[in-house]
């Protein structure tokens, strides 16, 4: 995960992309924050590259404490909080007397 | 139909299809009393009509088969399920979920738990419940299976397997609703699940 190849490739060997960023910086009023742009773009692309099975795998590893929350959050975003909310709702529903929901206890 | 009773458990189209496609469908249909809306019933009918020639194993066939099972049960004279009419009738792709919100806005005190498969719909229902100060939980369809398990109508193995069946067809959506069920219930499903399907 922290292999050096990522450190190298994430330096963006950009040609036309770099020129385009420079150009945008020139023409856009107030300029653009290229680093921020790159970071946001990377997050967006990472998330877009994730299919449902990948999401499940990432969440599983996060649940087992194998990856840090901030890393999981880059890939899953607010889905992490939503999972927590889902768990709370289910737990709350579990505290109810479920026999109320059976056909026999109709009209309760 | 307009005078159908309101049971404390309210479920939407996708939620019903999800449980109808599990092995525990028959026992669920006969043991649980729940309510859905005329709009959801209409959506079920649309799934049946639109997928006449759905190929074996396809998502369309899954929707069609589940819908047929639910509709058959709703139409049975002896059924303990009820269908309430929502007015004005919502339209569009989320009509079923909207109809649940509408029903809940007007009769929130009649319900305790609302089961929806879609995450955005559950969140939306929870907001509504909070705004109205109702005592209602918005959960995924595994809860319907949990009711059977909690009342000793199905075994732990049956609960786990049926819950696992939902994941395979629903991807992240299924995973999300199932994972929180597994996390919440003090049940270790690992011994009953196929390798790679998940948790624990």
CSV table of C-alpha atoms in Angstrom, one decimal:
chain,number,residue,atom,x,y,z
A,1,UNK,CA,0.0,0.0,0.0
A,2,UNK,CA,2.8,2.4,0.9
A,3,UNK,CA,5.0,1.1,-1.9
A,4,UNK,CA,7.4,3.5,-3.5
A,5,UNK,CA,5.9,3.0,-6.9
A,6,UNK,CA,2.9,5.0,-5.8
A,7,UNK,CA,5.2,7.8,-4.6
A,8,UNK,CA,6.7,8.0,-8.1
A,9,UNK,CA,3.6,7.6,-10.3
A,10,UNK,CA,1.5,10.0,-8.3
A,11,UNK,CA,3.9,12.7,-9.3
A,12,UNK,CA,1.9,12.9,-12.5
A,13,UNK,CA,4.2,12.8,-15.5
A,14,UNK,CA,1.9,15.3,-17.1
A,15,UNK,CA,2.5,16.9,-20.5
A,16,UNK,CA,-0.5,18.4,-22.1
A,17,UNK,CA,-2.4,18.0,-18.8
A,18,UNK,CA,0.2,20.2,-17.1
A,19,UNK,CA,0.0,22.8,-19.9
A,20,UNK,CA,-3.8,22.8,-19.7
A,21,UNK,CA,-3.6,23.4,-15.9
A,22,UNK,CA,-1.2,26.2,-16.5
A,23,UNK,CA,-3.4,27.7,-19.1
A,24,UNK,CA,-6.5,27.5,-16.9
A,25,UNK,CA,-4.5,29.1,-14.1
A,26,UNK,CA,-3.8,32.0,-16.5
A,27,UNK,CA,-7.2,32.5,-18.0
A,28,UNK,CA,-9.3,31.8,-14.9
A,29,UNK,CA,-10.0,34.9,-12.9
A,30,UNK,CA,-8.2,34.5,-9.6
A,31,UNK,CA,-6.3,31.5,-10.9
A,32,UNK,CA,-6.8,27.9,-9.9
A,33,UNK,CA,-5.3,25.9,-7.1
A,34,UNK,CA,-3.7,23.1,-9.2
A,35,UNK,CA,-2.6,20.9,-6.3
A,36,UNK,CA,-6.1,21.0,-4.9
A,37,UNK,CA,-7.5,20.3,-8.3
A,38,UNK,CA,-5.3,17.3,-8.7
A,39,UNK,CA,-6.1,16.0,-5.2
A,40,UNK,CA,-9.8,16.3,-5.8
A,41,UNK,CA,-9.5,14.8,-9.2
A,42,UNK,CA,-7.6,11.8,-7.8
A,43,UNK,CA,-10.2,11.2,-5.2
A,44,UNK,CA,-13.0,11.4,-7.7
A,45,UNK,CA,-11.3,9.0,-10.1
A,46,UNK,CA,-10.5,6.6,-7.3
A,47,UNK,CA,-14.1,6.5,-6.3
A,48,UNK,CA,-15.2,6.2,-9.8
A,49,UNK,CA,-12.9,3.2,-10.3
A,50,UNK,CA,-14.4,1.4,-7.4
A,51,UNK,CA,-17.1,-1.1,-8.2
A,52,UNK,CA,-19.6,-2.5,-5.7
A,53,UNK,CA,-17.4,-5.5,-4.8
A,54,UNK,CA,-14.5,-3.2,-4.2
A,55,UNK,CA,-16.6,-1.0,-1.9
A,56,UNK,CA,-17.6,-4.1,0.1
A,57,UNK,CA,-14.0,-5.3,0.3
A,58,UNK,CA,-12.8,-1.8,1.4
A,59,UNK,CA,-15.5,-1.6,4.0
A,60,UNK,CA,-14.7,-5.1,5.3
A,61,UNK,CA,-11.0,-4.2,5.7
A,62,UNK,CA,-11.9,-1.0,7.4
A,63,UNK,CA,-14.3,-2.8,9.8
A,64,UNK,CA,-11.5,-5.2,10.8
A,65,UNK,CA,-9.2,-2.3,11.5
A,66,UNK,CA,-6.9,-3.2,8.7
A,67,UNK,CA,-7.0,0.3,7.1
A,68,UNK,CA,-7.3,3.7,8.6
A,69,UNK,CA,-10.5,5.6,8.6
A,70,UNK,CA,-9.1,8.5,6.6
A,71,UNK,CA,-8.1,6.1,3.8
A,72,UNK,CA,-11.4,4.3,3.9
A,73,UNK,CA,-13.1,7.7,3.8
A,74,UNK,CA,-11.3,8.7,0.6
A,75,UNK,CA,-12.8,5.7,-1.1
A,76,UNK,CA,-16.2,5.4,0.6
A,77,UNK,CA,-16.9,9.0,1.7
A,78,UNK,CA,-20.0,9.5,3.6
A,79,UNK,CA,-21.0,5.8,3.1
A,80,UNK,CA,-19.1,5.2,6.3
A,81,UNK,CA,-21.4,7.4,8.3
A,82,UNK,CA,-24.4,6.0,6.6
A,83,UNK,CA,-23.4,2.5,7.6
A,84,UNK,CA,-23.2,3.7,11.2
A,85,UNK,CA,-26.7,5.3,11.0
A,86,UNK,CA,-28.0,2.0,9.5
A,87,UNK,CA,-26.6,0.0,12.4
A,88,UNK,CA,-28.2,2.4,14.9
A,89,UNK,CA,-31.6,2.1,13.3
A,90,UNK,CA,-31.5,-1.7,13.1
A,91,UNK,CA,-30.5,-1.9,16.8
A,92,UNK,CA,-33.3,0.4,17.8
A,93,UNK,CA,-35.8,-1.7,15.8
A,94,UNK,CA,-34.4,-4.9,17.5
A,95,UNK,CA,-35.3,-3.5,20.9
A,96,UNK,CA,-39.0,-3.6,20.0
A,97,UNK,CA,-41.3,-6.5,20.9
A,98,UNK,CA,-41.2,-8.3,17.5
A,99,UNK,CA,-44.1,-10.5,18.4
A,100,UNK,CA,-46.2,-7.5,17.7
A,101,UNK,CA,-45.4,-8.0,14.1
A,102,UNK,CA,-46.8,-11.5,13.9
A,103,UNK,CA,-50.1,-12.3,12.2
A,104,UNK,CA,-51.4,-13.8,15.5
A,105,UNK,CA,-51.0,-10.6,17.4
A,106,UNK,CA,-53.1,-8.7,14.9
A,107,UNK,CA,-55.0,-5.7,16.2
A,108,UNK,CA,-52.5,-5.1,18.9
B,1,UNK,CA,-59.4,-2.0,0.1
B,2,UNK,CA,-59.5,1.6,1.5
B,3,UNK,CA,-60.5,0.2,4.9
B,4,UNK,CA,-57.6,-2.3,5.1
B,5,UNK,CA,-56.1,-2.5,8.6
B,6,UNK,CA,-52.8,-0.8,9.3
B,7,UNK,CA,-50.3,-3.2,10.8
B,8,UNK,CA,-47.3,-1.8,12.7
B,9,UNK,CA,-44.9,-3.0,10.0
B,10,UNK,CA,-44.9,-1.0,6.8
B,11,UNK,CA,-42.9,-2.2,3.7
B,12,UNK,CA,-42.1,-0.9,0.2
B,13,UNK,CA,-41.9,-2.6,-3.2
B,14,UNK,CA,-38.2,-3.4,-3.2
B,15,UNK,CA,-38.1,-4.6,0.3
B,16,UNK,CA,-40.9,-7.0,-0.4
B,17,UNK,CA,-39.3,-8.3,-3.5
B,18,UNK,CA,-36.0,-8.8,-1.6
B,19,UNK,CA,-37.6,-11.1,1.0
B,20,UNK,CA,-39.8,-12.8,-1.5
B,21,UNK,CA,-36.7,-14.1,-3.3
B,22,UNK,CA,-35.3,-15.7,-0.2
B,23,UNK,CA,-35.9,-19.3,0.9
B,24,UNK,CA,-37.9,-18.0,3.9
B,25,UNK,CA,-40.6,-16.4,1.9
B,26,UNK,CA,-43.4,-18.9,2.6
B,27,UNK,CA,-43.0,-18.7,6.4
B,28,UNK,CA,-42.6,-14.9,6.3
B,29,UNK,CA,-45.8,-14.5,4.2
B,30,UNK,CA,-47.9,-16.6,6.6
B,31,UNK,CA,-46.4,-15.5,9.9
B,32,UNK,CA,-45.9,-11.8,9.6
B,33,UNK,CA,-48.6,-9.2,9.4
B,34,UNK,CA,-47.5,-6.2,7.4
B,35,UNK,CA,-48.9,-3.3,5.4
B,36,UNK,CA,-47.9,-1.8,2.0
B,37,UNK,CA,-49.6,0.8,-0.2
B,38,UNK,CA,-51.6,0.7,-3.4
B,39,UNK,CA,-48.8,2.4,-5.1
B,40,UNK,CA,-46.3,-0.3,-4.2
B,41,UNK,CA,-48.8,-2.9,-5.3
B,42,UNK,CA,-49.0,-1.1,-8.7
B,43,UNK,CA,-45.2,-1.1,-8.9
B,44,UNK,CA,-45.2,-4.9,-8.3
B,45,UNK,CA,-47.7,-5.3,-11.0
B,46,UNK,CA,-45.6,-3.3,-13.4
B,47,UNK,CA,-42.6,-5.5,-12.7
B,48,UNK,CA,-44.7,-8.5,-13.6
B,49,UNK,CA,-46.1,-7.0,-16.8
B,50,UNK,CA,-42.8,-5.4,-18.0
B,51,UNK,CA,-40.7,-8.6,-17.6
B,52,UNK,CA,-42.8,-11.2,-19.3
B,53,UNK,CA,-39.9,-12.8,-21.1
B,54,UNK,CA,-37.1,-12.1,-18.6
B,55,UNK,CA,-34.2,-14.6,-19.0
B,56,UNK,CA,-33.5,-17.1,-16.3
B,57,UNK,CA,-31.1,-15.6,-13.7
B,58,UNK,CA,-31.5,-12.0,-14.8
B,59,UNK,CA,-32.3,-9.1,-12.6
B,60,UNK,CA,-35.6,-8.7,-14.5
B,61,UNK,CA,-36.6,-12.2,-13.7
B,62,UNK,CA,-35.7,-11.6,-10.0
B,63,UNK,CA,-38.0,-8.6,-10.0
B,64,UNK,CA,-40.8,-10.5,-11.8
B,65,UNK,CA,-40.6,-13.6,-9.6
B,66,UNK,CA,-40.5,-11.6,-6.3
B,67,UNK,CA,-43.3,-9.4,-7.4
B,68,UNK,CA,-45.5,-12.3,-8.4
B,69,UNK,CA,-45.0,-14.0,-5.1
B,70,UNK,CA,-45.9,-10.8,-3.2
B,71,UNK,CA,-49.0,-10.1,-5.3
B,72,UNK,CA,-50.3,-13.6,-5.0
B,73,UNK,CA,-50.0,-13.3,-1.3
B,74,UNK,CA,-51.6,-9.9,-1.1
B,75,UNK,CA,-54.6,-11.2,-3.1
B,76,UNK,CA,-55.1,-14.2,-1.0
B,77,UNK,CA,-58.3,-14.0,1.1
B,78,UNK,CA,-56.7,-15.5,4.1
B,79,UNK,CA,-53.7,-13.1,3.9
B,80,UNK,CA,-52.7,-11.1,7.0
B,81,UNK,CA,-51.1,-8.5,4.8
B,82,UNK,CA,-52.9,-5.3,4.0
B,83,UNK,CA,-52.7,-2.6,1.3
B,84,UNK,CA,-53.7,0.9,2.1
B,85,UNK,CA,-54.7,3.5,-0.4
B,86,UNK,CA,-52.6,6.7,-0.6
B,87,UNK,CA,-54.2,9.9,-1.9
B,88,UNK,CA,-53.1,11.9,-3.8
B,89,UNK,CA,-51.2,9.2,-5.6
B,90,UNK,CA,-47.5,9.9,-6.2
B,91,UNK,CA,-46.0,9.2,-9.6
B,92,UNK,CA,-42.5,8.7,-11.1
B,93,UNK,CA,-39.7,6.2,-10.4
B,94,UNK,CA,-39.8,6.7,-6.6
B,95,UNK,CA,-43.6,6.6,-6.3
B,96,UNK,CA,-43.6,3.6,-4.0
B,97,UNK,CA,-41.2,5.1,-1.5
B,98,UNK,CA,-43.0,8.4,-1.8
B,99,UNK,CA,-46.3,6.7,-1.0
B,100,UNK,CA,-44.7,5.3,2.2
B,101,UNK,CA,-43.7,8.8,3.2
B,102,UNK,CA,-47.1,10.1,2.5
B,103,UNK,CA,-48.8,7.2,4.5
B,104,UNK,CA,-46.4,7.8,7.4
B,105,UNK,CA,-47.0,11.6,7.4
B,106,UNK,CA,-50.7,10.9,7.9
B,107,UNK,CA,-50.7,7.8,10.0
B,108,UNK,CA,-47.4,7.8,11.7
B,109,UNK,CA,-48.8,6.6,15.0
B,110,UNK,CA,-50.0,3.4,13.4
B,111,UNK,CA,-46.5,2.2,12.6
B,112,UNK,CA,-43.4,1.1,14.5
B,113,UNK,CA,-41.0,-0.1,11.8
B,114,UNK,CA,-40.7,0.8,8.1
B,115,UNK,CA,-38.8,-1.5,5.8
B,116,UNK,CA,-37.2,-0.1,2.7
B,117,UNK,CA,-34.4,-1.5,0.5
B,118,UNK,CA,-33.1,1.8,-0.8
B,119,UNK,CA,-30.7,3.7,1.4
B,120,UNK,CA,-31.7,7.2,0.3
B,121,UNK,CA,-35.3,6.3,0.9
B,122,UNK,CA,-34.5,5.1,4.4
B,123,UNK,CA,-32.7,8.3,5.2
B,124,UNK,CA,-35.6,10.3,3.9
B,125,UNK,CA,-38.0,8.3,6.0
B,126,UNK,CA,-35.8,8.8,9.1
B,127,UNK,CA,-35.8,12.6,8.6
B,128,UNK,CA,-39.6,12.6,8.2
B,129,UNK,CA,-39.9,10.5,11.4
B,130,UNK,CA,-37.7,12.9,13.3
B,131,UNK,CA,-39.6,16.0,12.0
B,132,UNK,CA,-42.9,14.5,13.1
B,133,UNK,CA,-41.5,13.1,16.4
B,134,UNK,CA,-42.8,9.6,15.5
B,135,UNK,CA,-41.5,6.5,17.2
B,136,UNK,CA,-40.7,4.6,14.0
B,137,UNK,CA,-37.5,2.9,12.8
B,138,UNK,CA,-36.5,2.9,9.2
B,139,UNK,CA,-34.6,-0.3,8.4
B,140,UNK,CA,-33.7,-2.7,5.6
B,141,UNK,CA,-35.5,-5.9,4.7
B,142,UNK,CA,-33.3,-8.2,6.8
B,143,UNK,CA,-35.4,-6.9,9.7
B,144,UNK,CA,-38.4,-8.8,8.3
B,145,UNK,CA,-36.4,-12.0,8.6
B,146,UNK,CA,-35.1,-11.0,12.0
B,147,UNK,CA,-38.8,-10.9,13.2
B,148,UNK,CA,-39.0,-14.6,12.2
B,149,UNK,CA,-35.7,-15.4,13.9
B,150,UNK,CA,-36.5,-13.5,17.1
B,151,UNK,CA,-39.8,-15.4,17.4
B,152,UNK,CA,-38.1,-18.8,16.9
B,153,UNK,CA,-39.9,-19.3,13.6
B,154,UNK,CA,-36.7,-19.8,11.7
B,155,UNK,CA,-33.3,-21.0,12.9
B,156,UNK,CA,-30.1,-19.0,13.0
B,157,UNK,CA,-28.8,-20.9,9.9
B,158,UNK,CA,-32.0,-20.1,8.0
B,159,UNK,CA,-31.8,-16.4,9.0
B,160,UNK,CA,-28.2,-16.2,7.9
B,161,UNK,CA,-28.6,-17.9,4.6
B,162,UNK,CA,-31.7,-15.9,3.7
B,163,UNK,CA,-30.0,-12.7,4.6
B,164,UNK,CA,-26.9,-13.7,2.6
B,165,UNK,CA,-29.2,-14.4,-0.4
B,166,UNK,CA,-30.0,-10.7,-0.5
B,167,UNK,CA,-26.4,-9.6,-0.9
B,168,UNK,CA,-25.8,-11.5,-4.1
B,169,UNK,CA,-28.6,-9.8,-6.0
B,170,UNK,CA,-28.3,-6.3,-4.5
B,171,UNK,CA,-24.6,-5.5,-4.5
B,172,UNK,CA,-23.7,-2.6,-2.2
B,173,UNK,CA,-27.3,-1.9,-1.4
B,174,UNK,CA,-27.8,-5.4,-0.2
B,175,UNK,CA,-24.5,-5.4,1.6
B,176,UNK,CA,-25.4,-2.2,3.4
B,177,UNK,CA,-28.6,-3.5,4.7
B,178,UNK,CA,-27.3,-6.9,5.6
B,179,UNK,CA,-24.0,-5.8,7.1
B,180,UNK,CA,-25.7,-3.7,9.7
B,181,UNK,CA,-28.1,-6.5,10.5
B,182,UNK,CA,-25.1,-8.8,11.1
B,183,UNK,CA,-23.3,-6.2,13.1
B,184,UNK,CA,-26.3,-5.6,15.3
B,185,UNK,CA,-27.6,-9.1,15.9
B,186,UNK,CA,-25.5,-11.2,18.2
B,187,UNK,CA,-25.5,-13.9,15.6
B,188,UNK,CA,-22.3,-15.3,14.1
B,189,UNK,CA,-23.3,-16.1,10.5
B,190,UNK,CA,-19.8,-17.1,9.4
B,191,UNK,CA,-20.4,-20.8,9.7
B,192,UNK,CA,-23.4,-20.7,7.4
B,193,UNK,CA,-22.1,-18.5,4.6
B,194,UNK,CA,-20.3,-19.4,1.4
B,195,UNK,CA,-16.7,-18.4,1.3
B,196,UNK,CA,-16.2,-14.8,0.1
B,197,UNK,CA,-19.8,-13.7,0.6
B,198,UNK,CA,-18.7,-11.9,3.7
B,199,UNK,CA,-18.7,-10.6,7.2
B,200,UNK,CA,-16.6,-11.7,10.0
